[in-house]
Coordinates of C-alpha atoms in Angstrom, one line a residue:
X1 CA 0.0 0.0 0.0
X2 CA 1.6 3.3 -0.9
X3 CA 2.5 5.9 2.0
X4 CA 0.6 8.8 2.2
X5 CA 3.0 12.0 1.7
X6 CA 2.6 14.6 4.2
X7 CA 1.5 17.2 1.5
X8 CA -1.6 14.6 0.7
X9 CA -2.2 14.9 4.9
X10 CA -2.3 18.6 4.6
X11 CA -4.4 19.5 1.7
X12 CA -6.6 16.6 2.8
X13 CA -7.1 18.2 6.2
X14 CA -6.6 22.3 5.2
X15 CA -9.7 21.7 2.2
X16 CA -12.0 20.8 5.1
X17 CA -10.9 23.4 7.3
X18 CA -10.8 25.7 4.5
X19 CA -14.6 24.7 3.6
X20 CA -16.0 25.0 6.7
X21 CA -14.2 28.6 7.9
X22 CA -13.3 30.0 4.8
X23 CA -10.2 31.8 3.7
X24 CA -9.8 34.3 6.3
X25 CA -10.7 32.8 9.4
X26 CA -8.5 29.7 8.0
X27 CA -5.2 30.1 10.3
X28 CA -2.2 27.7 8.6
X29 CA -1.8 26.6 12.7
X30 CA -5.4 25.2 12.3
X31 CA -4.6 23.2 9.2
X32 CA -1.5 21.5 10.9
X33 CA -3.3 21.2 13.8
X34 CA -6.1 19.4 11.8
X35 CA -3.5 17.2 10.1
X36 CA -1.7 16.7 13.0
X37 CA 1.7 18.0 11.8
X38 CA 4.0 20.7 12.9
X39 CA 4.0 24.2 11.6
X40 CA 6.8 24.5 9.7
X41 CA 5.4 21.7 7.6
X42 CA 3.0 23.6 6.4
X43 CA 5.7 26.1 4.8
X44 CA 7.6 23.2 3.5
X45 CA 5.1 22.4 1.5
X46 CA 3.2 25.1 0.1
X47 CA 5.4 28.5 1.3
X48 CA 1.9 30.6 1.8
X49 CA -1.6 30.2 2.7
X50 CA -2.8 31.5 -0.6
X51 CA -0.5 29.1 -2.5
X52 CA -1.9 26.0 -0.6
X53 CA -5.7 27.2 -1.1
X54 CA -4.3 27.0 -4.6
X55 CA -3.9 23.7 -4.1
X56 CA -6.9 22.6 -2.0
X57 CA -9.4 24.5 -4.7
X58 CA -8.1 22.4 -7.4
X59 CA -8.5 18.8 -5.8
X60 CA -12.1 20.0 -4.7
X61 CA -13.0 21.5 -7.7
X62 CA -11.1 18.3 -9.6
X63 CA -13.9 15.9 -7.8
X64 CA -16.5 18.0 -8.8
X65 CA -15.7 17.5 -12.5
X66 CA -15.1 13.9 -12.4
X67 CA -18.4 13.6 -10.8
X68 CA -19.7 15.9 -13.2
X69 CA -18.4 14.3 -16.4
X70 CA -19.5 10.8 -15.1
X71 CA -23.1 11.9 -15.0
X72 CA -23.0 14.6 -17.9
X73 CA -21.6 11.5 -20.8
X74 CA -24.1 9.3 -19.9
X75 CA -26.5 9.7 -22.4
X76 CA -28.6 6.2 -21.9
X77 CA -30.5 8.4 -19.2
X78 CA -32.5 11.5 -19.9
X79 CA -30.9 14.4 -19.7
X80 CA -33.7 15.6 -17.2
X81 CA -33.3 12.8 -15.5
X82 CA -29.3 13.7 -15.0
X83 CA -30.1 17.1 -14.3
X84 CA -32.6 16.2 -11.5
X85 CA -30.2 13.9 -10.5
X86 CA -27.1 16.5 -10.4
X87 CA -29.4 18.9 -7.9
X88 CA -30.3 16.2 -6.2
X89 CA -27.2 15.5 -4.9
X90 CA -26.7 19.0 -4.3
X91 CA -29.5 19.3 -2.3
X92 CA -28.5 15.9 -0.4
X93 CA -25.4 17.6 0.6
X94 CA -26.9 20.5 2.4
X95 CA -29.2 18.4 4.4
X96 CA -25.8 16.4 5.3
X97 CA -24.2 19.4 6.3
X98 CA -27.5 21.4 7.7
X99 CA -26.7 23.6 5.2
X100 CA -23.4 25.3 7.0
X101 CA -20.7 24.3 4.1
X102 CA -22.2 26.3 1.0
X103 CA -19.8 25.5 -1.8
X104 CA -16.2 25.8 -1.5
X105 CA -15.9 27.8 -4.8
X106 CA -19.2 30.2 -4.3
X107 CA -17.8 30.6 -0.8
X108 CA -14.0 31.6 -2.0
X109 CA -15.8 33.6 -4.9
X110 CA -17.3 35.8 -2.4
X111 CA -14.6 36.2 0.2
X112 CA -11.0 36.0 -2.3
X113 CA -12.2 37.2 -5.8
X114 CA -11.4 40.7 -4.6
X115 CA -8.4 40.1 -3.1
X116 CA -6.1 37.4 -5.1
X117 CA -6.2 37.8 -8.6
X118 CA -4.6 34.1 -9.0
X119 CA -7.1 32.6 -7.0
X120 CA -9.9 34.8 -8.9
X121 CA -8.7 33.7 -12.2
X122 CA -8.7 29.8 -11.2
X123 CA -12.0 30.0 -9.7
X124 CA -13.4 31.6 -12.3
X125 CA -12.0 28.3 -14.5
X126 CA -13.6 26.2 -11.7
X127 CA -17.3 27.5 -12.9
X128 CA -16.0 26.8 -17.0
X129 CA -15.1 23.6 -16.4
X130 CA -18.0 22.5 -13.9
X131 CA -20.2 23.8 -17.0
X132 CA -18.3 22.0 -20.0
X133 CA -19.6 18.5 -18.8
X134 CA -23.4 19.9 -18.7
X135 CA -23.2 22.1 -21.8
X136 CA -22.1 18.8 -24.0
X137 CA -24.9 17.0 -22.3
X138 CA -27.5 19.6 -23.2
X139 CA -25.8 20.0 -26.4
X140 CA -26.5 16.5 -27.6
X141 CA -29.7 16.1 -26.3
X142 CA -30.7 19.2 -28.5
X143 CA -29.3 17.4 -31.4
X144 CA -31.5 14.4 -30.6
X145 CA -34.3 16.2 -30.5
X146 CA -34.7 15.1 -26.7
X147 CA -34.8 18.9 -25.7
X148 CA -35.1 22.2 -27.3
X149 CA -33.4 25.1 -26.0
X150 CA -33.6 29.1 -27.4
X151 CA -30.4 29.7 -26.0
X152 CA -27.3 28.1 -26.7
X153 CA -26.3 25.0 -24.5
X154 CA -23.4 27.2 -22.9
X155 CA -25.5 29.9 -21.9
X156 CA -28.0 27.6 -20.4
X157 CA -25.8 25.3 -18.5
X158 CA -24.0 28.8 -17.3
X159 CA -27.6 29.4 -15.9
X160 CA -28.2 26.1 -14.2
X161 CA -24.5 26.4 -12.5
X162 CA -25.8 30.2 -11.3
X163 CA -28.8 28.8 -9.9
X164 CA -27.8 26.3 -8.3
X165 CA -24.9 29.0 -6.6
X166 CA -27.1 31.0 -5.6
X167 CA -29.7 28.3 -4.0
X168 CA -26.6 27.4 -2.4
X169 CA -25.7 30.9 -1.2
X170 CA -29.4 31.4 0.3
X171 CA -29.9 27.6 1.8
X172 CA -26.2 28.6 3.8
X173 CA -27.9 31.8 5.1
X174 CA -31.5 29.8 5.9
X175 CA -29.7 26.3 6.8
X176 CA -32.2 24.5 4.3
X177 CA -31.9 22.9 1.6
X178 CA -35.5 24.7 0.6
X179 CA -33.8 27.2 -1.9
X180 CA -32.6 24.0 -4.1
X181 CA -35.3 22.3 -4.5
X182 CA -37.5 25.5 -5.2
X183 CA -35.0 26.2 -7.9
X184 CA -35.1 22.6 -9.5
X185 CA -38.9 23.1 -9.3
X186 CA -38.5 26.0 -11.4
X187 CA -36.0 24.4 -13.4
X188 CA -37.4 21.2 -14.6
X189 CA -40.6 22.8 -15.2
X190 CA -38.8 25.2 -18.0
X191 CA -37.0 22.2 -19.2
X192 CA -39.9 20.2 -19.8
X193 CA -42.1 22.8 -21.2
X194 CA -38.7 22.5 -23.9
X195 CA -38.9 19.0 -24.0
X196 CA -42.7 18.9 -25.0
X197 CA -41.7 21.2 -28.0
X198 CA -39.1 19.3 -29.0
X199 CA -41.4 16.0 -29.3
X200 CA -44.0 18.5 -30.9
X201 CA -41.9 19.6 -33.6
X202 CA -40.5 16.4 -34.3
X203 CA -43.8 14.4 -34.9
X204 CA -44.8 18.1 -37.2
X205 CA -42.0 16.8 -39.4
X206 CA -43.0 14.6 -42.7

């Protein structure tokens, strides 16, 4: 079995801290207290706190698009099916967490964006790449005449990712996961009012 480094220990550990207090109240003695490692290790490894949050954003946001592309290419289900399916989880995870974690990348939005241009530029790649999986997904469902959209499959998958950050922003504030599921409400029910024109215009065609 291969030994875990102690930079795998620390990112494990600092990403949860890092989640749960955010950037500012995130001390580097609380992630090597969390990890259970001196200090000094910390610096060894990463030099600064914004260099490690580097770090820790990636892996998180890295899981998020394997998970993503995982649901997104399989096109044997619906693709309302896999988009109900993608809040659901969502919404899952706030119950889990009683709504007190938000997402790590709206919640660094908020407090870095401002303040660390490097970390602004890779979070705003985080949202590109989280949509990428969902924009193909809607794209070929459009092209199989499964949905039709007015907008282009980018723009619309950009509006289901803002959505969903901003149920997410509100159901941190309430501590419900309420605001998700009153925005997949809304969702599926524009979705399928696209999906019944779709099937319309198709059986139109000679």
């Amino acid at each position: 079995m291969p030994r875990v480094s102690m930079r795998d220990v620390l990112i494990e550990a600092g990403q949860k801290v890092l989640h749960e207090r955010g950037y500012a109240a995130t001390a580097v003695q609380d992630i090597a207290a969390v990890a259970g490692v001196p200090k000094g290790s910390f610096f060894n490894h990463f030099g600064t706190k914004e260099a490690f949050a580097a770090l820790a954003l990636e892996r998180y946001v890295g899981a998020g698009v394997d998970g993503l592309v995982h649901l997104m290419d399989n096109d044997s289900l619906p693709i309302l099916q896999r988009i109900t399916m993608l809040i659901d989880a969502v919404s899952d995870r706030v119950k889990a967490t009683g709504g007190r974690e938000g997402c790590m990348v709206g919640n660094l939005s908020i407090e870095v964006a401002g303040a660390s241009e490097p970390l602004r530029v890779q979070l705003s790649d985080a949202f590109s790449r989280w949509c990428a999986p969902l924009a193909g997904a809607l794209e070929r469902a459009q092209a199989r005449g499964e949905i039709a959209l007015t907008v282009e499959s980018a723009t619309m998958a950009n509006f289901i990712q803002n959505g969903l950050q901003g149920a997410l922003l509100r159901a941190k504030v309430d501590r419900t996961s309420a605001p998700i599921e009153q925005f997949k409400v809304i969702l599926l029910d524009l979705l399928s009012r696209r999906q019944a024109e779709a099937k319309r215009t198709s059986a139109q065609r000679p």
